[in-house]
């Protein structure tokens, strides 16, 4: 049995509640992440991915729902010690590593911040040794510790951000578009590093991206988000090869195909949010572990659609 590390239940994060500019950034989403896996969260800009991550880590107070981490209700964590432990267990790395690194601090001190706050080293020597180890772990040179963030390339800065997150030995890392701002040639290196670290340290990832082709390789399972709603959840294979929600199909149709003939002839699918018909919608399981946001009446329709897609892929191969 796989252990659930993070369970998000009917999470709701509204901003400016009751005002004209109210935003339903996250609107009643539920999903679980198993220990040791990578859960990809994908959707276009503004769909609520970062807000989901920020709320999980405690940067926002949710307007509804529950977050359960490692068996405890995150909103009910009380006491300095327990809070400190949670803040150590859950780390975040960001899209723009430069903006998230203090330009006036040496890399060594940036990485050691969590070590210092949590008293994880008994003296200066142990602290610096640990930083050297971390620099090596992320593929940088220990001599880099005395330099400042601006002296590094984008990819190297992201490695510094990763080292800083690892410094406190977390269980769970939220990776918020960590490769989106990097050159394509560097993206694979950072993804490989994250995957190696995951295998070595049994890390669990929530990996956020706006592009499905980016999360496909790294994710075990994927959740597709649009305008604050989670619309489809399934294994990477299920979403990528036979995703059934029209919004998932639109994302899939936007991925360039390697074959130019196919690329020229293919149709882009444009997703339009259906008008509000007042019907009750929720996440329904259409096949083992494959969920679609729909009405109860639509379950059979999506089950059929999935069967057709599965039959198609079988004839194709
Ligand atoms: N602190 C905030 N106050 C008001 N609106 C916010 C705040 N944070 C995010 N939003 C809004 O919530 C929506 C989702 O944003 P975000 O989670 O950043 O999306 P994504 O990461 O998918 O691009 C956007 O409309 C954004 O403007
Ligand atoms: Mg974002």
CSV table of C-alpha atoms and ligand atoms in Angstrom, one decimal:
chain,number,residue,atom,x,y,z
A,1,UNK,CA,0.0,0.0,0.0
A,2,UNK,CA,1.3,3.4,-1.0
A,3,UNK,CA,1.3,6.0,1.8
A,4,UNK,CA,-0.5,9.3,1.2
A,5,UNK,CA,1.8,12.1,2.2
A,6,UNK,CA,-0.3,15.1,1.3
A,7,UNK,CA,-4.1,15.1,1.1
A,8,UNK,CA,-5.9,18.3,-0.2
A,9,UNK,CA,-9.6,18.1,0.5
A,10,UNK,CA,-12.1,20.6,-1.1
A,11,UNK,CA,-9.4,23.3,-0.8
A,12,UNK,CA,-10.7,26.8,-1.6
A,13,UNK,CA,-8.6,29.9,-1.8
A,14,UNK,CA,-10.6,33.0,-2.6
A,15,UNK,CA,-9.1,36.5,-2.5
A,16,UNK,CA,-10.8,39.8,-1.8
A,17,UNK,CA,-13.9,38.0,-0.6
A,18,UNK,CA,-17.1,39.9,-0.8
A,19,UNK,CA,-15.6,42.6,-3.0
A,20,UNK,CA,-16.1,43.4,-6.6
A,21,UNK,CA,-12.7,42.0,-7.5
A,22,UNK,CA,-13.2,38.7,-5.7
A,23,UNK,CA,-11.0,36.0,-7.2
A,24,UNK,CA,-11.7,32.3,-6.9
A,25,UNK,CA,-8.0,31.4,-7.3
A,26,UNK,CA,-8.6,27.8,-6.1
A,27,UNK,CA,-12.1,26.6,-6.1
A,28,UNK,CA,-12.9,23.4,-4.3
A,29,UNK,CA,-10.0,21.1,-5.4
A,30,UNK,CA,-9.2,17.7,-4.0
A,31,UNK,CA,-6.2,15.4,-4.6
A,32,UNK,CA,-3.6,13.2,-2.9
A,33,UNK,CA,0.1,12.8,-3.3
A,34,UNK,CA,1.8,9.6,-2.4
A,35,UNK,CA,5.1,9.4,-0.6
A,36,UNK,CA,8.0,9.3,-3.1
A,37,UNK,CA,6.0,10.3,-6.2
A,38,UNK,CA,5.9,13.4,-8.3
A,39,UNK,CA,2.5,14.9,-8.8
A,40,UNK,CA,2.5,17.3,-11.8
A,41,UNK,CA,0.0,20.2,-11.7
A,42,UNK,CA,-0.5,21.7,-15.1
A,43,UNK,CA,-2.7,24.5,-16.5
A,44,UNK,CA,-2.3,27.9,-18.2
A,45,UNK,CA,-1.2,31.0,-16.4
A,46,UNK,CA,-3.7,32.2,-13.9
A,47,UNK,CA,-5.3,28.8,-13.3
A,48,UNK,CA,-4.4,28.8,-9.6
A,49,UNK,CA,-1.4,26.5,-9.5
A,50,UNK,CA,1.0,28.8,-7.6
A,51,UNK,CA,-1.8,29.7,-5.2
A,52,UNK,CA,-2.4,26.0,-4.5
A,53,UNK,CA,1.3,25.6,-3.7
A,54,UNK,CA,1.4,28.7,-1.6
A,55,UNK,CA,-1.6,27.7,0.4
A,56,UNK,CA,-0.3,24.2,1.1
A,57,UNK,CA,3.0,25.6,2.4
A,58,UNK,CA,1.1,28.1,4.6
A,59,UNK,CA,1.7,31.4,2.8
A,60,UNK,CA,-2.1,31.9,2.5
A,61,UNK,CA,-4.9,31.0,4.9
A,62,UNK,CA,-7.4,28.9,2.9
A,63,UNK,CA,-10.9,30.2,2.8
A,64,UNK,CA,-12.2,26.6,2.8
A,65,UNK,CA,-11.2,22.9,2.9
A,66,UNK,CA,-8.5,20.9,4.6
A,67,UNK,CA,-4.8,20.2,4.0
A,68,UNK,CA,-3.5,17.0,5.6
A,69,UNK,CA,0.3,16.5,5.6
A,70,UNK,CA,1.8,13.3,6.9
A,71,UNK,CA,-1.3,12.5,8.9
A,72,UNK,CA,-1.9,15.9,10.5
A,73,UNK,CA,-4.3,18.7,9.7
A,74,UNK,CA,-2.0,21.6,8.7
A,75,UNK,CA,-4.4,24.3,9.8
A,76,UNK,CA,-4.4,22.8,13.3
A,77,UNK,CA,-0.7,22.6,13.9
A,78,UNK,CA,-0.1,24.3,17.2
A,79,UNK,CA,3.1,25.1,19.1
A,80,UNK,CA,6.4,26.4,18.0
A,81,UNK,CA,8.1,23.0,17.7
A,82,UNK,CA,5.4,21.4,15.5
A,83,UNK,CA,5.2,24.5,13.2
A,84,UNK,CA,9.0,24.6,12.8
A,85,UNK,CA,9.0,20.9,11.9
A,86,UNK,CA,6.3,21.5,9.3
A,87,UNK,CA,8.2,24.4,7.8
A,88,UNK,CA,11.2,22.2,7.6
A,89,UNK,CA,9.4,19.2,6.1
A,90,UNK,CA,7.8,21.2,3.3
A,91,UNK,CA,10.0,23.4,1.1
A,92,UNK,CA,9.4,25.3,-2.1
A,93,UNK,CA,11.6,26.2,-5.1
A,94,UNK,CA,10.5,29.0,-7.5
A,95,UNK,CA,10.4,29.8,-11.1
A,96,UNK,CA,12.7,32.8,-10.8
A,97,UNK,CA,15.6,31.7,-8.7
A,98,UNK,CA,17.1,35.1,-8.9
A,99,UNK,CA,14.2,36.9,-7.4
A,100,UNK,CA,14.1,34.3,-4.6
A,101,UNK,CA,17.8,34.7,-3.6
A,102,UNK,CA,18.9,37.6,-1.5
A,103,UNK,CA,21.4,39.5,-3.8
A,104,UNK,CA,23.3,40.8,-0.8
A,105,UNK,CA,24.0,37.5,0.8
A,106,UNK,CA,26.8,35.1,-0.1
A,107,UNK,CA,25.6,31.8,-1.5
A,108,UNK,CA,27.0,30.0,1.6
A,109,UNK,CA,24.7,32.0,3.9
A,110,UNK,CA,21.7,31.7,1.6
A,111,UNK,CA,22.0,27.9,1.7
A,112,UNK,CA,22.7,27.8,5.4
A,113,UNK,CA,19.7,29.9,6.4
A,114,UNK,CA,17.5,26.9,7.3
A,115,UNK,CA,20.4,25.2,9.0
A,116,UNK,CA,20.9,28.3,11.2
A,117,UNK,CA,17.2,28.9,12.0
A,118,UNK,CA,16.7,25.3,12.9
A,119,UNK,CA,20.1,24.8,14.7
A,120,UNK,CA,21.0,21.9,12.5
A,121,UNK,CA,24.7,22.3,12.8
A,122,UNK,CA,26.6,22.3,16.2
A,123,UNK,CA,29.2,24.8,15.1
A,124,UNK,CA,30.5,26.9,12.3
A,125,UNK,CA,32.7,24.1,10.9
A,126,UNK,CA,29.9,21.6,10.7
A,127,UNK,CA,27.6,24.3,9.1
A,128,UNK,CA,30.2,25.1,6.4
A,129,UNK,CA,30.9,21.4,5.8
A,130,UNK,CA,27.2,20.8,5.3
A,131,UNK,CA,27.0,23.7,2.8
A,132,UNK,CA,29.9,22.3,0.9
A,133,UNK,CA,28.2,18.9,0.7
A,134,UNK,CA,25.0,20.5,-0.5
A,135,UNK,CA,26.8,22.5,-3.2
A,136,UNK,CA,28.3,19.3,-4.4
A,137,UNK,CA,25.0,17.5,-4.2
A,138,UNK,CA,23.5,20.0,-6.6
A,139,UNK,CA,26.5,19.9,-9.0
A,140,UNK,CA,28.2,23.1,-7.9
A,141,UNK,CA,31.7,23.7,-6.5
A,142,UNK,CA,32.2,24.3,-2.8
A,143,UNK,CA,34.3,27.3,-3.7
A,144,UNK,CA,31.1,28.9,-5.1
A,145,UNK,CA,29.9,29.4,-1.6
A,146,UNK,CA,31.8,32.7,-1.1
A,147,UNK,CA,30.2,34.3,-4.2
A,148,UNK,CA,27.0,36.2,-4.7
A,149,UNK,CA,23.9,35.1,-6.7
A,150,UNK,CA,24.5,37.6,-9.6
A,151,UNK,CA,27.7,35.7,-10.4
A,152,UNK,CA,25.8,32.7,-11.5
A,153,UNK,CA,23.8,31.6,-14.6
A,154,UNK,CA,20.0,30.9,-14.4
A,155,UNK,CA,20.6,27.1,-14.2
A,156,UNK,CA,23.2,27.5,-11.4
A,157,UNK,CA,20.9,29.8,-9.5
A,158,UNK,CA,18.2,27.2,-9.6
A,159,UNK,CA,20.7,24.7,-8.2
A,160,UNK,CA,21.4,27.1,-5.4
A,161,UNK,CA,17.6,27.3,-4.7
A,162,UNK,CA,17.5,23.5,-4.7
A,163,UNK,CA,20.5,23.3,-2.2
A,164,UNK,CA,18.8,25.8,0.1
A,165,UNK,CA,15.6,23.7,0.1
A,166,UNK,CA,17.5,20.5,0.7
A,167,UNK,CA,19.5,22.0,3.6
A,168,UNK,CA,16.7,21.3,6.1
A,169,UNK,CA,16.2,17.7,4.9
A,170,UNK,CA,12.6,18.2,3.7
A,171,UNK,CA,10.1,15.4,2.9
A,172,UNK,CA,8.1,17.3,0.4
A,173,UNK,CA,9.2,20.0,-2.1
A,174,UNK,CA,6.8,22.2,-4.1
A,175,UNK,CA,8.6,23.0,-7.4
A,176,UNK,CA,6.8,26.0,-8.9
A,177,UNK,CA,7.7,26.1,-12.5
A,178,UNK,CA,11.4,25.6,-11.6
A,179,UNK,CA,12.5,25.2,-15.2
A,180,UNK,CA,10.2,27.5,-17.1
A,181,UNK,CA,12.6,30.4,-17.1
A,182,UNK,CA,15.6,28.4,-18.1
A,183,UNK,CA,17.1,27.8,-21.5
A,184,UNK,CA,15.8,24.6,-23.1
A,185,UNK,CA,19.3,23.1,-23.0
A,186,UNK,CA,19.5,23.6,-19.2
A,187,UNK,CA,16.0,22.4,-18.4
A,188,UNK,CA,16.8,18.7,-18.8
A,189,UNK,CA,19.8,19.1,-16.5
A,190,UNK,CA,17.7,20.6,-13.7
A,191,UNK,CA,15.0,18.0,-14.2
A,192,UNK,CA,17.6,15.2,-14.0
A,193,UNK,CA,19.0,16.7,-10.8
A,194,UNK,CA,15.6,16.8,-9.2
A,195,UNK,CA,14.9,13.2,-10.2
A,196,UNK,CA,18.3,12.0,-8.9
A,197,UNK,CA,17.7,13.8,-5.6
A,198,UNK,CA,14.2,12.3,-5.4
A,199,UNK,CA,15.6,8.8,-5.8
A,200,UNK,CA,18.4,9.3,-3.3
A,201,UNK,CA,16.5,11.1,-0.6
A,202,UNK,CA,13.0,9.6,-1.0
A,203,UNK,CA,11.5,13.1,-1.8
A,204,UNK,CA,8.0,13.8,-2.8
A,205,UNK,CA,7.3,16.5,-5.3
A,206,UNK,CA,4.5,18.7,-6.4
A,207,UNK,CA,5.7,19.9,-9.7
A,208,UNK,CA,4.0,22.9,-11.2
A,209,UNK,CA,4.2,23.7,-15.0
A,210,UNK,CA,2.1,25.5,-17.6
A,211,UNK,CA,3.1,23.1,-20.3
A,212,UNK,CA,2.0,19.5,-20.3
A,213,UNK,CA,5.0,18.3,-22.2
A,214,UNK,CA,7.1,19.6,-19.4
A,215,UNK,CA,5.4,17.6,-16.6
A,216,UNK,CA,4.9,14.4,-18.6
A,217,UNK,CA,8.4,12.9,-18.1
A,218,UNK,CA,8.9,13.9,-14.5
A,219,UNK,CA,5.4,13.1,-13.2
A,220,UNK,CA,3.9,9.9,-11.9
A,221,UNK,CA,0.5,11.4,-11.9
A,222,UNK,CA,-0.8,14.7,-13.3
A,223,UNK,CA,-3.6,17.1,-12.3
A,224,UNK,CA,-5.0,19.5,-14.9
A,225,UNK,CA,-6.1,22.8,-13.5
A,226,UNK,CA,-8.2,25.6,-15.1
A,227,UNK,CA,-9.6,28.7,-13.5
A,228,UNK,CA,-9.3,27.4,-10.0
A,229,UNK,CA,-10.8,24.0,-10.8
A,230,UNK,CA,-9.1,20.7,-11.0
A,231,UNK,CA,-10.6,19.2,-14.2
A,232,UNK,CA,-8.8,15.8,-14.6
A,233,UNK,CA,-6.4,13.7,-12.6
A,234,UNK,CA,-4.7,10.5,-13.7
A,235,UNK,CA,-1.4,8.8,-14.3
A,236,UNK,CA,1.0,10.6,-16.6
A,237,UNK,CA,0.2,8.0,-19.2
A,238,UNK,CA,-3.5,8.4,-18.9
A,239,UNK,CA,-3.5,12.2,-19.1
A,240,UNK,CA,-0.9,12.4,-21.9
A,241,UNK,CA,-2.2,9.5,-24.0
A,242,UNK,CA,-5.9,9.5,-23.4
A,243,UNK,CA,-6.9,12.5,-21.4
A,244,UNK,CA,-10.7,13.0,-21.9
A,245,UNK,CA,-11.6,16.4,-20.5
A,246,UNK,CA,-12.0,19.0,-23.3
A,247,UNK,CA,-9.5,21.3,-21.5
A,248,UNK,CA,-6.9,18.5,-21.3
A,249,UNK,CA,-7.5,17.8,-25.0
A,250,UNK,CA,-6.9,21.5,-25.7
A,251,UNK,CA,-3.6,21.4,-23.8
A,252,UNK,CA,-2.6,18.2,-25.6
A,253,UNK,CA,-3.4,19.7,-29.0
A,254,UNK,CA,-1.1,22.6,-28.2
A,255,UNK,CA,2.0,20.4,-27.8
A,256,UNK,CA,4.1,20.5,-31.0
A,257,UNK,CA,4.4,17.2,-32.8
A,258,UNK,CA,7.9,16.0,-34.0
A,259,UNK,CA,6.6,15.0,-37.4
A,260,UNK,CA,6.1,18.1,-39.6
A,261,UNK,CA,3.4,16.4,-41.7
A,262,UNK,CA,1.3,15.5,-38.7
A,263,UNK,CA,2.0,19.0,-37.2
A,264,UNK,CA,0.6,20.7,-40.3
A,265,UNK,CA,-2.5,18.6,-40.5
A,266,UNK,CA,-3.5,18.6,-36.8
A,267,UNK,CA,-6.3,20.6,-35.4
A,268,UNK,CA,-5.8,22.8,-32.3
A,269,UNK,CA,-8.7,22.4,-29.9
A,270,UNK,CA,-9.8,25.5,-28.3
A,271,UNK,CA,-11.5,25.1,-24.9
A,272,UNK,CA,-14.4,27.2,-23.9
A,273,UNK,CA,-15.8,27.1,-20.4
A,274,UNK,CA,-19.4,25.9,-20.7
A,275,UNK,CA,-22.1,28.3,-19.5
A,276,UNK,CA,-23.2,27.7,-15.9
A,277,UNK,CA,-26.1,25.3,-16.1
A,278,UNK,CA,-26.5,25.1,-12.3
A,279,UNK,CA,-25.7,21.4,-12.3
A,280,UNK,CA,-23.6,19.8,-9.5
A,281,UNK,CA,-20.1,18.9,-10.6
A,282,UNK,CA,-17.4,17.0,-8.8
A,283,UNK,CA,-14.5,14.6,-9.4
A,284,UNK,CA,-15.7,11.3,-10.7
A,285,UNK,CA,-13.6,8.2,-11.2
A,286,UNK,CA,-14.1,7.0,-14.8
A,287,UNK,CA,-11.4,4.3,-14.6
A,288,UNK,CA,-9.1,3.1,-11.8
A,289,UNK,CA,-7.3,6.3,-10.6
A,290,UNK,CA,-8.5,8.4,-13.5
A,291,UNK,CA,-10.8,11.2,-12.4
A,292,UNK,CA,-12.8,13.8,-14.4
A,293,UNK,CA,-14.6,16.9,-13.1
A,294,UNK,CA,-18.1,16.5,-14.4
A,295,UNK,CA,-21.8,15.9,-13.5
A,296,UNK,CA,-23.0,12.4,-12.4
A,297,UNK,CA,-24.8,12.2,-15.8
A,298,UNK,CA,-21.6,12.7,-17.7
A,299,UNK,CA,-19.7,9.8,-16.2
A,300,UNK,CA,-20.9,7.3,-18.8
A,301,UNK,CA,-20.0,9.8,-21.6
A,302,UNK,CA,-16.4,10.1,-20.4
A,303,UNK,CA,-16.1,6.4,-19.8
A,304,UNK,CA,-17.1,5.8,-23.4
A,305,UNK,CA,-14.8,8.4,-24.6
A,306,UNK,CA,-11.9,6.8,-22.7
A,307,UNK,CA,-12.7,3.4,-24.2
A,308,UNK,CA,-12.7,4.8,-27.7
A,309,UNK,CA,-9.4,6.5,-27.1
A,310,UNK,CA,-7.9,3.3,-25.7
A,311,UNK,CA,-9.2,1.3,-28.7
A,312,UNK,CA,-7.6,3.9,-31.0
A,313,UNK,CA,-4.2,3.7,-29.4
A,314,UNK,CA,-4.3,-0.1,-29.6
A,315,UNK,CA,-5.0,-0.1,-33.4
A,316,UNK,CA,-2.4,2.6,-33.9
A,317,UNK,CA,0.4,0.5,-32.2
B,1,LIG,N1,-2.7,37.5,-3.2
B,1,LIG,C1,-3.6,37.6,-4.2
B,1,LIG,N2,-4.6,38.5,-4.2
B,1,LIG,C2,-5.5,38.6,-5.2
B,1,LIG,N3,-5.5,37.7,-6.3
B,1,LIG,C3,-4.5,36.8,-6.4
B,1,LIG,C4,-3.5,36.7,-5.4
B,1,LIG,N4,-2.7,35.6,-5.7
B,1,LIG,C5,-3.2,35.2,-6.9
B,1,LIG,N5,-4.3,35.9,-7.3
B,1,LIG,C6,-5.1,35.6,-8.5
B,1,LIG,O1,-5.4,34.2,-8.5
B,1,LIG,C7,-5.4,33.7,-9.8
B,1,LIG,C8,-4.5,32.5,-9.8
B,1,LIG,O2,-3.2,32.9,-9.8
B,1,LIG,P1,-2.0,31.9,-9.7
B,1,LIG,O3,-2.2,30.9,-8.6
B,1,LIG,O4,-0.7,32.7,-9.6
B,1,LIG,O5,-2.0,31.1,-11.1
B,1,LIG,P2,-0.9,30.3,-11.8
B,1,LIG,O6,0.2,30.0,-10.9
B,1,LIG,O7,-1.7,29.1,-12.3
B,1,LIG,O8,-0.5,31.1,-13.0
B,1,LIG,C9,-5.0,34.8,-10.7
B,1,LIG,O9,-6.2,35.4,-11.2
B,1,LIG,C10,-4.3,35.7,-9.8
B,1,LIG,O10,-4.4,37.1,-10.3
B,2,LIG,MG1,2.3,30.4,-11.1
